[in-house]
């Protein structure tokens, strides 16, 4: 794995932040009565994905990075579930919701790939994935 100078260099983090932006744009169209319900949950789950990636990158050690990436993946699964519920409740713009679900699939593949890479590289991965001093 190539050395990165910041979590911002990670494609999975970049795609995660793009996903957050798109989630906020979509949920702005949702019913006002959901502002403190499903809208809030969807937004929190979306923000949690890149936030956990960044936090894991900033921690010391491979095990902590792997754990944070696993938490990010869990938040992504939560986001997918919330989006699916919104679709089934016929919230506005189901096509945009489908596009977001496709994007969560892409972020999920990137996350699982990074986790697998860390697992394959063992102890050497902590140096390869840490921020340069």
PDB file of C-alpha atoms in Angstrom:
ATOM      1  CA  UNK A   1       0.000   0.000   0.000  1.00  0.00           C
ATOM      2  CA  UNK A   2       1.351   3.422  -0.882  1.00  0.00           C
ATOM      3  CA  UNK A   3       2.257   5.806   1.875  1.00  0.00           C
ATOM      4  CA  UNK A   4      -0.269   8.598   2.383  1.00  0.00           C
ATOM      5  CA  UNK A   5       0.432  12.010   3.832  1.00  0.00           C
ATOM      6  CA  UNK A   6      -3.126  12.594   5.081  1.00  0.00           C
ATOM      7  CA  UNK A   7      -6.461  10.838   5.394  1.00  0.00           C
ATOM      8  CA  UNK A   8      -7.524  13.252   2.654  1.00  0.00           C
ATOM      9  CA  UNK A   9      -5.344  11.261   0.243  1.00  0.00           C
ATOM     10  CA  UNK A  10      -7.472   8.147   0.738  1.00  0.00           C
ATOM     11  CA  UNK A  11      -9.911   7.666  -2.144  1.00  0.00           C
ATOM     12  CA  UNK A  12     -12.360   5.964   0.215  1.00  0.00           C
ATOM     13  CA  UNK A  13     -12.411   9.074   2.434  1.00  0.00           C
ATOM     14  CA  UNK A  14     -12.908  11.332  -0.613  1.00  0.00           C
ATOM     15  CA  UNK A  15     -15.815   9.206  -1.875  1.00  0.00           C
ATOM     16  CA  UNK A  16     -17.253   9.166   1.640  1.00  0.00           C
ATOM     17  CA  UNK A  17     -17.277  12.973   1.825  1.00  0.00           C
ATOM     18  CA  UNK A  18     -18.906  13.121  -1.620  1.00  0.00           C
ATOM     19  CA  UNK A  19     -21.542  10.721  -0.337  1.00  0.00           C
ATOM     20  CA  UNK A  20     -22.222  12.979   2.668  1.00  0.00           C
ATOM     21  CA  UNK A  21     -22.758  15.963   0.380  1.00  0.00           C
ATOM     22  CA  UNK A  22     -25.208  14.015  -1.750  1.00  0.00           C
ATOM     23  CA  UNK A  23     -27.046  12.695   1.312  1.00  0.00           C
ATOM     24  CA  UNK A  24     -27.542  16.255   2.580  1.00  0.00           C
ATOM     25  CA  UNK A  25     -28.827  17.386  -0.829  1.00  0.00           C
ATOM     26  CA  UNK A  26     -31.287  14.496  -1.022  1.00  0.00           C
ATOM     27  CA  UNK A  27     -32.550  14.710   2.555  1.00  0.00           C
ATOM     28  CA  UNK A  28     -33.234  18.431   2.171  1.00  0.00           C
ATOM     29  CA  UNK A  29     -36.168  17.318  -0.039  1.00  0.00           C
ATOM     30  CA  UNK A  30     -37.588  14.920   2.549  1.00  0.00           C
ATOM     31  CA  UNK A  31     -40.690  15.674   4.635  1.00  0.00           C
ATOM     32  CA  UNK A  32     -40.151  18.355   7.281  1.00  0.00           C
ATOM     33  CA  UNK A  33     -41.668  16.128   9.965  1.00  0.00           C
ATOM     34  CA  UNK A  34     -38.727  13.739   9.455  1.00  0.00           C
ATOM     35  CA  UNK A  35     -36.131  16.409  10.294  1.00  0.00           C
ATOM     36  CA  UNK A  36     -35.534  14.938  13.759  1.00  0.00           C
ATOM     37  CA  UNK A  37     -36.313  11.385  12.710  1.00  0.00           C
ATOM     38  CA  UNK A  38     -35.052   9.561   9.660  1.00  0.00           C
ATOM     39  CA  UNK A  39     -33.371  12.630   8.133  1.00  0.00           C
ATOM     40  CA  UNK A  40     -31.216  13.103  11.210  1.00  0.00           C
ATOM     41  CA  UNK A  41     -30.326   9.405  11.370  1.00  0.00           C
ATOM     42  CA  UNK A  42     -29.378   9.269   7.693  1.00  0.00           C
ATOM     43  CA  UNK A  43     -27.167  12.331   7.973  1.00  0.00           C
ATOM     44  CA  UNK A  44     -25.439  11.085  11.126  1.00  0.00           C
ATOM     45  CA  UNK A  45     -24.738   7.684   9.576  1.00  0.00           C
ATOM     46  CA  UNK A  46     -23.381   9.305   6.404  1.00  0.00           C
ATOM     47  CA  UNK A  47     -21.055  11.687   8.274  1.00  0.00           C
ATOM     48  CA  UNK A  48     -19.833   8.820  10.435  1.00  0.00           C
ATOM     49  CA  UNK A  49     -18.308   7.023   7.442  1.00  0.00           C
ATOM     50  CA  UNK A  50     -15.566   9.508   6.443  1.00  0.00           C
ATOM     51  CA  UNK A  51     -15.194  10.689  10.058  1.00  0.00           C
ATOM     52  CA  UNK A  52     -14.273   7.191  11.215  1.00  0.00           C
ATOM     53  CA  UNK A  53     -11.906   6.723   8.282  1.00  0.00           C
ATOM     54  CA  UNK A  54     -10.139   9.961   9.249  1.00  0.00           C
ATOM     55  CA  UNK A  55     -10.068   9.049  12.928  1.00  0.00           C
ATOM     56  CA  UNK A  56      -8.620   5.622  12.198  1.00  0.00           C
ATOM     57  CA  UNK A  57      -5.936   7.110   9.980  1.00  0.00           C
ATOM     58  CA  UNK A  58      -5.013   9.491  12.779  1.00  0.00           C
ATOM     59  CA  UNK A  59      -4.672   6.759  15.397  1.00  0.00           C
ATOM     60  CA  UNK A  60      -1.535   4.829  16.218  1.00  0.00           C
ATOM     61  CA  UNK A  61      -1.352   1.233  15.079  1.00  0.00           C
ATOM     62  CA  UNK A  62      -2.857  -1.104  12.545  1.00  0.00           C
ATOM     63  CA  UNK A  63      -5.409  -2.597  14.943  1.00  0.00           C
ATOM     64  CA  UNK A  64      -6.909   0.809  15.736  1.00  0.00           C
ATOM     65  CA  UNK A  65      -7.067   1.737  12.039  1.00  0.00           C
ATOM     66  CA  UNK A  66      -8.729  -1.575  11.208  1.00  0.00           C
ATOM     67  CA  UNK A  67     -11.267  -1.127  14.007  1.00  0.00           C
ATOM     68  CA  UNK A  68     -12.162   2.402  12.840  1.00  0.00           C
ATOM     69  CA  UNK A  69     -12.585   1.173   9.256  1.00  0.00           C
ATOM     70  CA  UNK A  70     -14.871  -1.566  10.528  1.00  0.00           C
ATOM     71  CA  UNK A  71     -16.956   1.037  12.381  1.00  0.00           C
ATOM     72  CA  UNK A  72     -17.095   3.127   9.182  1.00  0.00           C
ATOM     73  CA  UNK A  73     -18.351   0.070   7.315  1.00  0.00           C
ATOM     74  CA  UNK A  74     -21.026  -0.489   9.954  1.00  0.00           C
ATOM     75  CA  UNK A  75     -22.168   3.121   9.582  1.00  0.00           C
ATOM     76  CA  UNK A  76     -22.303   2.635   5.831  1.00  0.00           C
ATOM     77  CA  UNK A  77     -24.562  -0.415   6.281  1.00  0.00           C
ATOM     78  CA  UNK A  78     -26.751   1.658   8.614  1.00  0.00           C
ATOM     79  CA  UNK A  79     -26.950   4.389   5.959  1.00  0.00           C
ATOM     80  CA  UNK A  80     -27.954   1.860   3.298  1.00  0.00           C
ATOM     81  CA  UNK A  81     -30.722   0.576   5.558  1.00  0.00           C
ATOM     82  CA  UNK A  82     -32.062   4.077   6.234  1.00  0.00           C
ATOM     83  CA  UNK A  83     -32.054   4.878   2.510  1.00  0.00           C
ATOM     84  CA  UNK A  84     -33.909   1.661   1.754  1.00  0.00           C
ATOM     85  CA  UNK A  85     -36.519   2.525   4.393  1.00  0.00           C
ATOM     86  CA  UNK A  86     -36.940   5.981   2.841  1.00  0.00           C
ATOM     87  CA  UNK A  87     -37.506   4.379  -0.559  1.00  0.00           C
ATOM     88  CA  UNK A  88     -40.127   2.045   0.844  1.00  0.00           C
ATOM     89  CA  UNK A  89     -41.860   4.980   2.507  1.00  0.00           C
ATOM     90  CA  UNK A  90     -42.005   6.705  -0.903  1.00  0.00           C
ATOM     91  CA  UNK A  91     -39.906   9.674   0.145  1.00  0.00           C
ATOM     92  CA  UNK A  92     -39.213  12.191  -2.636  1.00  0.00           C
ATOM     93  CA  UNK A  93     -36.749  11.433  -5.436  1.00  0.00           C
ATOM     94  CA  UNK A  94     -36.434   7.634  -5.411  1.00  0.00           C
ATOM     95  CA  UNK A  95     -34.068   7.795  -8.400  1.00  0.00           C
ATOM     96  CA  UNK A  96     -31.627   9.906  -6.394  1.00  0.00           C
ATOM     97  CA  UNK A  97     -31.980   7.448  -3.523  1.00  0.00           C
ATOM     98  CA  UNK A  98     -31.082   4.600  -5.888  1.00  0.00           C
ATOM     99  CA  UNK A  99     -28.021   6.532  -7.063  1.00  0.00           C
ATOM    100  CA  UNK A 100     -26.972   7.027  -3.444  1.00  0.00           C
ATOM    101  CA  UNK A 101     -27.396   3.320  -2.786  1.00  0.00           C
ATOM    102  CA  UNK A 102     -25.088   2.659  -5.754  1.00  0.00           C
ATOM    103  CA  UNK A 103     -22.559   5.077  -4.251  1.00  0.00           C
ATOM    104  CA  UNK A 104     -22.741   3.340  -0.868  1.00  0.00           C
ATOM    105  CA  UNK A 105     -21.875   0.140  -2.725  1.00  0.00           C
ATOM    106  CA  UNK A 106     -18.791   1.802  -4.193  1.00  0.00           C
ATOM    107  CA  UNK A 107     -17.672   3.156  -0.804  1.00  0.00           C
ATOM    108  CA  UNK A 108     -18.296  -0.269   0.718  1.00  0.00           C
ATOM    109  CA  UNK A 109     -16.086  -1.972  -1.866  1.00  0.00           C
ATOM    110  CA  UNK A 110     -13.319   0.558  -1.222  1.00  0.00           C
ATOM    111  CA  UNK A 111     -13.594   0.098   2.546  1.00  0.00           C
ATOM    112  CA  UNK A 112     -13.575  -3.695   2.318  1.00  0.00           C
ATOM    113  CA  UNK A 113     -10.583  -3.517  -0.024  1.00  0.00           C
ATOM    114  CA  UNK A 114      -8.638  -1.322   2.399  1.00  0.00           C
ATOM    115  CA  UNK A 115      -9.519  -3.594   5.315  1.00  0.00           C
ATOM    116  CA  UNK A 116      -8.435  -6.674   3.321  1.00  0.00           C
ATOM    117  CA  UNK A 117      -5.176  -4.958   2.387  1.00  0.00           C
ATOM    118  CA  UNK A 118      -4.450  -4.200   6.026  1.00  0.00           C
ATOM    119  CA  UNK A 119      -5.254  -7.783   6.969  1.00  0.00           C
ATOM    120  CA  UNK A 120      -2.964  -9.172   4.234  1.00  0.00           C
ATOM    121  CA  UNK A 121      -0.056  -6.935   5.117  1.00  0.00           C
ATOM    122  CA  UNK A 122      -0.149  -7.711   8.799  1.00  0.00           C
ATOM    123  CA  UNK A 123       2.155  -5.676  11.013  1.00  0.00           C
ATOM    124  CA  UNK A 124       3.808  -3.979   8.025  1.00  0.00           C
ATOM    125  CA  UNK A 125       0.513  -2.259   7.140  1.00  0.00           C
ATOM    126  CA  UNK A 126       0.701   0.090  10.096  1.00  0.00           C
ATOM    127  CA  UNK A 127       3.720   1.785   8.545  1.00  0.00           C
ATOM    128  CA  UNK A 128       2.289   1.723   5.023  1.00  0.00           C
ATOM    129  CA  UNK A 129      -0.997   3.343   5.989  1.00  0.00           C
ATOM    130  CA  UNK A 130       0.178   5.878   8.574  1.00  0.00           C
ATOM    131  CA  UNK A 131       0.535   9.563   7.916  1.00  0.00           C
ATOM    132  CA  UNK A 132       4.117  10.543   7.157  1.00  0.00           C
ATOM    133  CA  UNK A 133       5.804  12.483   9.986  1.00  0.00           C
TER     134      UNK A 133
END
